[in-house]
GROMACS .gro file of C-alpha atoms in nm:
model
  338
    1UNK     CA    1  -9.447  14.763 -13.437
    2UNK     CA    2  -9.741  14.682 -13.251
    3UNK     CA    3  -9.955  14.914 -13.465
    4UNK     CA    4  -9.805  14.700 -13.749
    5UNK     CA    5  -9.937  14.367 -13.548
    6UNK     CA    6 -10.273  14.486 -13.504
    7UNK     CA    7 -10.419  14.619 -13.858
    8UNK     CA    8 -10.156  14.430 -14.120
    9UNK     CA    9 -10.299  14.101 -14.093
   10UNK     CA   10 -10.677  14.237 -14.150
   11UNK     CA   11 -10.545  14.394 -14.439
   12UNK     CA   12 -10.399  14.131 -14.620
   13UNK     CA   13 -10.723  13.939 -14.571
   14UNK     CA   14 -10.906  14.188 -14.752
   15UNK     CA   15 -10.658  14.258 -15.035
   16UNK     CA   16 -10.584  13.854 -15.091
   17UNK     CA   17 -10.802  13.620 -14.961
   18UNK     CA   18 -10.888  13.413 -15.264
   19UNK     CA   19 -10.600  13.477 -15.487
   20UNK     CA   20 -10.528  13.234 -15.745
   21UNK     CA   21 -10.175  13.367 -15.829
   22UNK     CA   22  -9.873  13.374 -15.656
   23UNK     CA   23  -9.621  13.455 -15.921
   24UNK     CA   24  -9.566  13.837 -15.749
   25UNK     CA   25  -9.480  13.712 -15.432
   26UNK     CA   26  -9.255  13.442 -15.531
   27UNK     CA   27  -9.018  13.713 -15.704
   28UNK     CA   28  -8.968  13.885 -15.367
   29UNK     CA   29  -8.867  13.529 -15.209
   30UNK     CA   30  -8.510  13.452 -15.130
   31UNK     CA   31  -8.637  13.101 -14.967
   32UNK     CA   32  -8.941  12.899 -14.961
   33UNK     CA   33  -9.093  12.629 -14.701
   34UNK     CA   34  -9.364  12.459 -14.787
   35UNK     CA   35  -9.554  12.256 -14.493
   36UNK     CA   36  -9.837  12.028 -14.382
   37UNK     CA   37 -10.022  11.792 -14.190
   38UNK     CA   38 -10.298  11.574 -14.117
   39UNK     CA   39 -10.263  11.347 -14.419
   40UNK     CA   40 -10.483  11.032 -14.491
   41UNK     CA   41 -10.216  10.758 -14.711
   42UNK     CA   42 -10.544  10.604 -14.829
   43UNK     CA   43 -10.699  10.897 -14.950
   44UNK     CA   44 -10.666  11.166 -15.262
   45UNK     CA   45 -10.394  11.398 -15.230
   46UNK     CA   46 -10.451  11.687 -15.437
   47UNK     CA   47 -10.217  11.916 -15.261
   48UNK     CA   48  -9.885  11.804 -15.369
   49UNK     CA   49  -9.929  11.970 -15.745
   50UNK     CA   50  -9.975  12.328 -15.577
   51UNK     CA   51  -9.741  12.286 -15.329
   52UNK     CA   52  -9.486  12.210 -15.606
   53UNK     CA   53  -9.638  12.538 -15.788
   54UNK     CA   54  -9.491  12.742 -15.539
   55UNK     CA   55  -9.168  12.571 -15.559
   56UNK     CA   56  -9.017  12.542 -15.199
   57UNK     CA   57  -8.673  12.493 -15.144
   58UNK     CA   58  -8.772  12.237 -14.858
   59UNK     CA   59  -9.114  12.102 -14.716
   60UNK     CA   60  -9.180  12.032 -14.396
   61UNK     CA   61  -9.443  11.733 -14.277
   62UNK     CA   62  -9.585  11.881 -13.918
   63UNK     CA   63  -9.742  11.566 -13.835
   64UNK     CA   64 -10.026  11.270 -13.880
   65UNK     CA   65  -9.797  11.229 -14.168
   66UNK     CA   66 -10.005  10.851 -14.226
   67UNK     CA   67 -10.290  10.743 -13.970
   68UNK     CA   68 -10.189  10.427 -13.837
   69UNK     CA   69 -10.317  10.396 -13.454
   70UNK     CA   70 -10.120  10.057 -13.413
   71UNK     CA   71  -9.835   9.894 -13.235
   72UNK     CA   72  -9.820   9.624 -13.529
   73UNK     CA   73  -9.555   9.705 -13.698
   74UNK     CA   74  -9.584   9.566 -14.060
   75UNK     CA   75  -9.942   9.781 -14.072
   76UNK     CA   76  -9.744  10.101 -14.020
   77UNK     CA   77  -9.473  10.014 -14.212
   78UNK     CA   78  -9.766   9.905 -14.510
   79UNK     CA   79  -9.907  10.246 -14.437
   80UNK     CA   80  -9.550  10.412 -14.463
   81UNK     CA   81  -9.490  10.218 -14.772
   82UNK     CA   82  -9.853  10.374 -14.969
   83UNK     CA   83  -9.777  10.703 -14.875
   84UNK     CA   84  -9.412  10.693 -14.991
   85UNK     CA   85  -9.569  10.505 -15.329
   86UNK     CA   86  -9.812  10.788 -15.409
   87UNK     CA   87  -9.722  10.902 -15.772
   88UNK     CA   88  -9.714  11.318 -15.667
   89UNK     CA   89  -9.545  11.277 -15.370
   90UNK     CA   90  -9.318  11.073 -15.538
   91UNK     CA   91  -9.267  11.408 -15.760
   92UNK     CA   92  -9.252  11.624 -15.442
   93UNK     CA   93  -8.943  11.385 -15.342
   94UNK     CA   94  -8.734  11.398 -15.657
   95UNK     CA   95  -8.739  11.781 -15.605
   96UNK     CA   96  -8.746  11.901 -15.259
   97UNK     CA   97  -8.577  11.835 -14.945
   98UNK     CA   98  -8.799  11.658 -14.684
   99UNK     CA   99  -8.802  11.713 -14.330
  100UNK     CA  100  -9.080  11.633 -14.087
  101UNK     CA  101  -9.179  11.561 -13.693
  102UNK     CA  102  -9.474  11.292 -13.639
  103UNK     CA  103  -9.780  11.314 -13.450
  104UNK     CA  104  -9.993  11.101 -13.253
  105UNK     CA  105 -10.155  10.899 -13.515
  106UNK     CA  106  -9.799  10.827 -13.704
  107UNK     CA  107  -9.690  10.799 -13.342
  108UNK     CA  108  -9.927  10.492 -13.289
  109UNK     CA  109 -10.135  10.629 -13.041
  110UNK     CA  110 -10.434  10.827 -13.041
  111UNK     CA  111 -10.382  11.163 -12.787
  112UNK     CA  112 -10.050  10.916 -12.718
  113UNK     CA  113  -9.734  11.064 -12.507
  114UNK     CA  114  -9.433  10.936 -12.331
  115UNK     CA  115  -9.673  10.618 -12.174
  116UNK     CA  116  -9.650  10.446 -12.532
  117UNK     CA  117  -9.556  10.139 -12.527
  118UNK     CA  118  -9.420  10.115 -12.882
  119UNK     CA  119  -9.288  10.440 -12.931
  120UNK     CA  120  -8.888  10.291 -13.014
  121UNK     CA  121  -9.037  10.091 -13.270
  122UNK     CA  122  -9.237  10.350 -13.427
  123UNK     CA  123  -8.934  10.567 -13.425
  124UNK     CA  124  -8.714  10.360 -13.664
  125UNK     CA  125  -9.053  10.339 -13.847
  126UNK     CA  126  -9.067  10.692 -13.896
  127UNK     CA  127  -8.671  10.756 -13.958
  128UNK     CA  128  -8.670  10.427 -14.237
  129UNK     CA  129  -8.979  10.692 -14.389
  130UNK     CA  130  -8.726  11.042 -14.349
  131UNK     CA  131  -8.462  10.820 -14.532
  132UNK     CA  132  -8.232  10.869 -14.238
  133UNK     CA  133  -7.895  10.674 -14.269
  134UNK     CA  134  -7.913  10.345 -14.029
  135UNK     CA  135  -7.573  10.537 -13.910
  136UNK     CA  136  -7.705  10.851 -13.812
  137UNK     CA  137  -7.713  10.931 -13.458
  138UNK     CA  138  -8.082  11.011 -13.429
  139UNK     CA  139  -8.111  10.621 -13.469
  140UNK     CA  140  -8.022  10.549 -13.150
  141UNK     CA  141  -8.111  10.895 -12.930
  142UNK     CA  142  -8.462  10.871 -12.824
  143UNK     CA  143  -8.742  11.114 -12.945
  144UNK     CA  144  -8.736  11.248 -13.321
  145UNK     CA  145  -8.602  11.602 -13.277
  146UNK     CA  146  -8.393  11.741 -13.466
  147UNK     CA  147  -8.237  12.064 -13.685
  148UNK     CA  148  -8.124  12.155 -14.007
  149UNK     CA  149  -7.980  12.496 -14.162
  150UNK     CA  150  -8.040  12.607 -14.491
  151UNK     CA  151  -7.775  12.860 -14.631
  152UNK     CA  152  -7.859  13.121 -14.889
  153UNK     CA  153  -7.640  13.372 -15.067
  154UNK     CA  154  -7.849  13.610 -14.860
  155UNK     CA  155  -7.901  13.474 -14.553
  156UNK     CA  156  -7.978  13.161 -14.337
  157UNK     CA  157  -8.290  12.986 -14.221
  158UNK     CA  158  -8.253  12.726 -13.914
  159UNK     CA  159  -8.520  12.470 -13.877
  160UNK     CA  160  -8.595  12.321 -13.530
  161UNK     CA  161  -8.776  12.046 -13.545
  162UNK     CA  162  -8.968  11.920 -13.208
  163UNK     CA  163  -9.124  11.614 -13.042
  164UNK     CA  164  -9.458  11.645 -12.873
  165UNK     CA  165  -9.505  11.270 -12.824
  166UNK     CA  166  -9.219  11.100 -12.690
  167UNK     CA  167  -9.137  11.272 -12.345
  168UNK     CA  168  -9.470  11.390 -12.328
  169UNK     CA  169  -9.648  11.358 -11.967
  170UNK     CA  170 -10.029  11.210 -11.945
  171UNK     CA  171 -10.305  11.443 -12.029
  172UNK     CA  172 -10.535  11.499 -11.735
  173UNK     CA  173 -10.889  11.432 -11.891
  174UNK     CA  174 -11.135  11.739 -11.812
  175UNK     CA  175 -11.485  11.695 -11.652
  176UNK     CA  176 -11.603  11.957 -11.832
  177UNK     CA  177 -11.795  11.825 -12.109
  178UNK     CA  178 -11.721  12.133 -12.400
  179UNK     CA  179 -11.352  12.000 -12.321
  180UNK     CA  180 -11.122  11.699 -12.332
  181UNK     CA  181 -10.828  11.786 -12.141
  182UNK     CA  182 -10.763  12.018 -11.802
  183UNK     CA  183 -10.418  12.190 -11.790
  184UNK     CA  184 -10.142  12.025 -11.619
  185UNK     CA  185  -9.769  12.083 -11.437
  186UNK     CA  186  -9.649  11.808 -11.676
  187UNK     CA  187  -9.388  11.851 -11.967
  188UNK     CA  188  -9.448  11.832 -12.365
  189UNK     CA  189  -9.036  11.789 -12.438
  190UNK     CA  190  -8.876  11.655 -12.161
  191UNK     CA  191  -8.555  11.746 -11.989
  192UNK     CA  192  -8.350  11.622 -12.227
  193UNK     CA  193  -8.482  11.758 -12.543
  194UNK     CA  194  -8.525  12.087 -12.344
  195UNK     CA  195  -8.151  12.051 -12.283
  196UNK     CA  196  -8.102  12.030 -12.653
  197UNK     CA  197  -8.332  12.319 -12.757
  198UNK     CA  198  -8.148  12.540 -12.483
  199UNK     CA  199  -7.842  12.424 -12.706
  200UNK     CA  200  -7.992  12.464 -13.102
  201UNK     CA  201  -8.128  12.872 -13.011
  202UNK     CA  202  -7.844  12.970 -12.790
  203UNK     CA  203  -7.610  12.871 -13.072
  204UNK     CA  204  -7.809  12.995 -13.353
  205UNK     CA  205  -7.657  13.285 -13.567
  206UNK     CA  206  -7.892  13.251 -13.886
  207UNK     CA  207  -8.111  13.542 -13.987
  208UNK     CA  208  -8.456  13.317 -13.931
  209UNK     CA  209  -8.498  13.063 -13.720
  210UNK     CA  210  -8.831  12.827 -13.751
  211UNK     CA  211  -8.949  12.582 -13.474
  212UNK     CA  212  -9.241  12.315 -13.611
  213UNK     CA  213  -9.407  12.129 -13.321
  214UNK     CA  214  -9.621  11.899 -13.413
  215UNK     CA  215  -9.962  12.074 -13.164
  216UNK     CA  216 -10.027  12.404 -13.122
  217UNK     CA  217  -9.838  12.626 -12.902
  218UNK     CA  218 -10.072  12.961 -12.843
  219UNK     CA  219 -10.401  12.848 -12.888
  220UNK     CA  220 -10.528  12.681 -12.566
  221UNK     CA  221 -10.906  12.737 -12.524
  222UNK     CA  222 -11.010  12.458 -12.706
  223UNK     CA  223 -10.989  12.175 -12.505
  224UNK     CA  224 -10.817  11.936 -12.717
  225UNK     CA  225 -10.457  11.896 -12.743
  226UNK     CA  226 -10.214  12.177 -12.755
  227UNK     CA  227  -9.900  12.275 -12.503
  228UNK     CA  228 -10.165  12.473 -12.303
  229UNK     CA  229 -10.235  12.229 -12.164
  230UNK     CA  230  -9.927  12.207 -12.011
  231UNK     CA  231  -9.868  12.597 -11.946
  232UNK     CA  232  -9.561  12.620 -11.761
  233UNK     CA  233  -9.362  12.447 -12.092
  234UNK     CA  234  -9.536  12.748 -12.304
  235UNK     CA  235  -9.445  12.990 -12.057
  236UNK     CA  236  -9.062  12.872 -12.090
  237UNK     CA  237  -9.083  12.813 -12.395
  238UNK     CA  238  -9.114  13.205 -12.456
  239UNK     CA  239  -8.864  13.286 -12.189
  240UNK     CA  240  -8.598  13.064 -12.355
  241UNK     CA  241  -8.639  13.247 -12.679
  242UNK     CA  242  -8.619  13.581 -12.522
  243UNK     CA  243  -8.345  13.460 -12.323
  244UNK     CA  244  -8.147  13.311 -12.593
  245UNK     CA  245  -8.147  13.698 -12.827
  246UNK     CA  246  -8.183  13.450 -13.135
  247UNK     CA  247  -8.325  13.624 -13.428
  248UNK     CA  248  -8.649  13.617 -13.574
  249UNK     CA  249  -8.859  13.294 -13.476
  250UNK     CA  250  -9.134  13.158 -13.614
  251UNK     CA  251  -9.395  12.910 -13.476
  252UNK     CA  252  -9.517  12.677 -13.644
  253UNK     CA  253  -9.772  12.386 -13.589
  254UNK     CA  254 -10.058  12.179 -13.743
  255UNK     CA  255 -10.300  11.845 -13.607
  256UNK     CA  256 -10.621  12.057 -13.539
  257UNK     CA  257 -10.812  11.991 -13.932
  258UNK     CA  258 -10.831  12.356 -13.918
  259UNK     CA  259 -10.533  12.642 -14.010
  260UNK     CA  260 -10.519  12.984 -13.850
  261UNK     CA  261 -10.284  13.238 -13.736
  262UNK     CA  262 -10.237  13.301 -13.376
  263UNK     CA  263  -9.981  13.592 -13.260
  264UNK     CA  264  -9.915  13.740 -12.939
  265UNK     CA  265  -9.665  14.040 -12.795
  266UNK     CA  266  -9.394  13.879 -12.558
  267UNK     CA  267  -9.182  14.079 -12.334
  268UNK     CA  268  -8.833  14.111 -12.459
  269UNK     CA  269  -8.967  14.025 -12.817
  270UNK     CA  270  -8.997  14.353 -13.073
  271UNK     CA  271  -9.223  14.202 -13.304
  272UNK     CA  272  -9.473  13.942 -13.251
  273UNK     CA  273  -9.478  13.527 -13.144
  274UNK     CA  274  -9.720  13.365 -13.426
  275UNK     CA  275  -9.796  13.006 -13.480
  276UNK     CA  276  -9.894  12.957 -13.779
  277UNK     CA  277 -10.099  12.629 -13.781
  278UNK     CA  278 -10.158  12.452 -14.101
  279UNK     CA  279 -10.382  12.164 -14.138
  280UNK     CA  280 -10.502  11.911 -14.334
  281UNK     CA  281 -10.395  11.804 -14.629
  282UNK     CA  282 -10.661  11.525 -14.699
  283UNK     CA  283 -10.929  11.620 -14.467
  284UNK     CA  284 -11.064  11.853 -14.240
  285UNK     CA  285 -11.265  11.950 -13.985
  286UNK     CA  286 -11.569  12.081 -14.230
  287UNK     CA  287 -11.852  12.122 -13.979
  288UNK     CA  288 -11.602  12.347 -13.806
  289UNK     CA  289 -11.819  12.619 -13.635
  290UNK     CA  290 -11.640  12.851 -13.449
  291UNK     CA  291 -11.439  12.825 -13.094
  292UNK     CA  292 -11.260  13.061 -12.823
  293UNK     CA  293 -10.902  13.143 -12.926
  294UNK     CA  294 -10.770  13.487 -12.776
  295UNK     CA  295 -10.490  13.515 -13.014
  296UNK     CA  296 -10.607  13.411 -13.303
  297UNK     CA  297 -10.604  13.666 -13.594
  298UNK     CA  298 -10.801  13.700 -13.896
  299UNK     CA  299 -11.069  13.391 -13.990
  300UNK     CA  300 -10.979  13.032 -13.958
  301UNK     CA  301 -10.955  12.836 -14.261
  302UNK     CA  302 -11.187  12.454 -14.228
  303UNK     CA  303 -11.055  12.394 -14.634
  304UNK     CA  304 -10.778  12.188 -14.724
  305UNK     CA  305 -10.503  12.346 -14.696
  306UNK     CA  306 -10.091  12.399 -14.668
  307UNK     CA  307  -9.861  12.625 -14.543
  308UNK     CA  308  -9.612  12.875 -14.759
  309UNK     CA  309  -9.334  13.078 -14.574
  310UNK     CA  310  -9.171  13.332 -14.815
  311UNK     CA  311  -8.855  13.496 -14.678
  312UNK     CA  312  -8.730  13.815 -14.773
  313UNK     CA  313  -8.376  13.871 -14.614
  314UNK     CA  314  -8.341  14.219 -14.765
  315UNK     CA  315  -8.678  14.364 -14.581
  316UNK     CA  316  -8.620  14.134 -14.279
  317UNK     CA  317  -8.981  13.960 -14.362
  318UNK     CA  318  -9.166  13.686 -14.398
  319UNK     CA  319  -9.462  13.677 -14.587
  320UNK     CA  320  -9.680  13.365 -14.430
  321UNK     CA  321  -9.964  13.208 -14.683
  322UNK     CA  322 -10.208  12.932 -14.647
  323UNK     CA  323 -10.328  12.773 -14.973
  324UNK     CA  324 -10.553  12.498 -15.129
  325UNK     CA  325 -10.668  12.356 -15.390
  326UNK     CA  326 -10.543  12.494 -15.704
  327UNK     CA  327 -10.297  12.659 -15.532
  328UNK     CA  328 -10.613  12.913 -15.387
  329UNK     CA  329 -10.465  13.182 -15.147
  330UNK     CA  330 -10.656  13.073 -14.851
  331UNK     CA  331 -10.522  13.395 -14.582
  332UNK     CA  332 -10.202  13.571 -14.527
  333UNK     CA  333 -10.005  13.793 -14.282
  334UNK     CA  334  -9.672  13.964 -14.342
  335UNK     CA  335  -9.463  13.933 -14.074
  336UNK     CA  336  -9.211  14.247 -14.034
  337UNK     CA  337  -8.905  14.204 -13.791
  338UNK     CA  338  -8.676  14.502 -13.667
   0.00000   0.00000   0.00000
């Protein structure tokens, strides 16, 4: 397996970077997710078309869903309110399932965590935009987590959805200048959403199980946000999926204007820990010019751009893909599980 880890991924990039068509792949698909993030309501959004090309059987917002850095709640609500009015994600809604997590700037708060001082309202903001019943119980538990399984006549895929924003502790800001934050002994989720994650692996018998948080999880050189800053909560992070023996998990993440692949081996794991990061759909970072990342494999993408998953239950594989415009094949890696 590790041979498998090392040399697939470079391969792929030379056999399909820059692929228009994706009509072989989707044949070997027995379930879909689309995902995305960083997404501008007032500007063009030319992904939804090719993301409905693909046709996923759910898609997953990963965050910055809207930018609305306020605590005034009509603007966010306005802001909610353009998005949901946009005529192609209108078309994306009449035909897929919609889940999501927010990030900071749907959050309210730029870098924001658990100090927010409007974080209840911008919850029932966000929920009134998921469509979530006013009777659901996620009205009235704090944070946005949540889970949902999606059953197959082959096989199941369970989706873990995280918060990175609500429990969150302060980010210590770094005196470096290359960097913004310094790693802390803080928490990203919180004892009580830890409590409930302990809960969604150790009862998960589905074939595939997918967690989105909203910041990246491997990729901690950077100096910006991302749980490495906080490494204890990554370090437990992989020692509750080991612990747990759930099956095949995927990372997955997005907020950086960039998309790339990061992957490492984890001890107790036979195949290896990616986080796939996907981001954005309206803009990006362009001038994007390289930085450290020690897992990272193959190039990172600085085009617009969204995330495929394509799950074969048969070969016990997921085939991950990042596209753009005109449904472009961007990168992808094949990820084999035992």
């Amino acid at each position: 397996m590790k041979i498998l880890f090392k040399i697939l991924p470079v391969l792929f990039l030379i056999l399909s970077c820059g692929s228009s068509s994706s009509a072989n792949k989707e044949t070997e698909s027995d379930f879909v997710i689309a995902f995305g993030s960083c997404n501008r309501e007032d500007e063009s959004q030319l992904l939804w078309k090719p993301i409905l090309k693909n046709h996923p059987d759910v898609f997953l917002w990963g965050g910055d869903n809207i930018y609305s850095d306020t605590d005034n709640a009509e603007i966010m609500k306005a802001a909610y309110q353009k998005q949901k009015n946009n005529r192609n994600y209108q078309k994306l809604l009449n035909q897929v399932p919609v889940l999501g997590i927010w990030d900071d700037h749907d959050y309210g708060l730029n870098d924001g965590g658990e100090e927010w001082h409007f974080k209840n309202r911008s919850q029932q903001l966000f929920l009134d935009f998921m469509e979530v019943s006013e009777e659901s119980p996620r009205r009235s538990r704090e944070g946005i987590y949540h889970s949902e399984i999606f059953k197959t006549e082959k096989g199941n895929v369970k989706v873990i959805l995280l918060d990175t924003r609500y429990f969150r502790d302060e980010l210590i800001k770094s005196e470096d200048p290359n960097k913004r934050y310094e790693p802390s002994t803080g928490t990203v989720l919180g004892e009580e959403q830890w409590s409930w994650l302990e809960a969604e692996l150790g009862n998960s018998e589905v074939d595939f199980n997918v967690i989105l948080s909203s910041i990246q999880i491997l990729s901690a050189e950077h100096g910006f946000e991302t749980w490495g800053n906080f490494p204890m909560e990554v370090e437990k992070l992989k020692d509750l999926i080991v612990a747990s023996k759930v099956k095949n998990v995927i990372l997955l993440s997005g907020d950086r204007h960039i998309s790339e692949f990061s992957a490492t081996e984890v001890s107790g794991l036979n195949y290896p820990l990616i986080d796939f990061t996907s981001s954005g759909l309206t803009h990006t970072y362009e001038e994007f010019s390289g930085e450290p990342n020690q897992y990272r494999v193959g190039e990172v993408v600085k085009n617009k751009s969204f995330g495929m998953l394509r799950f074969n239950f048969d070969k016990n594989e997921v085939r991950l893909e990042m596209r753009g415009l005109n449904n472009k094949l961007q990168q992808d890696y094949l990820l084999e599980f035992q």
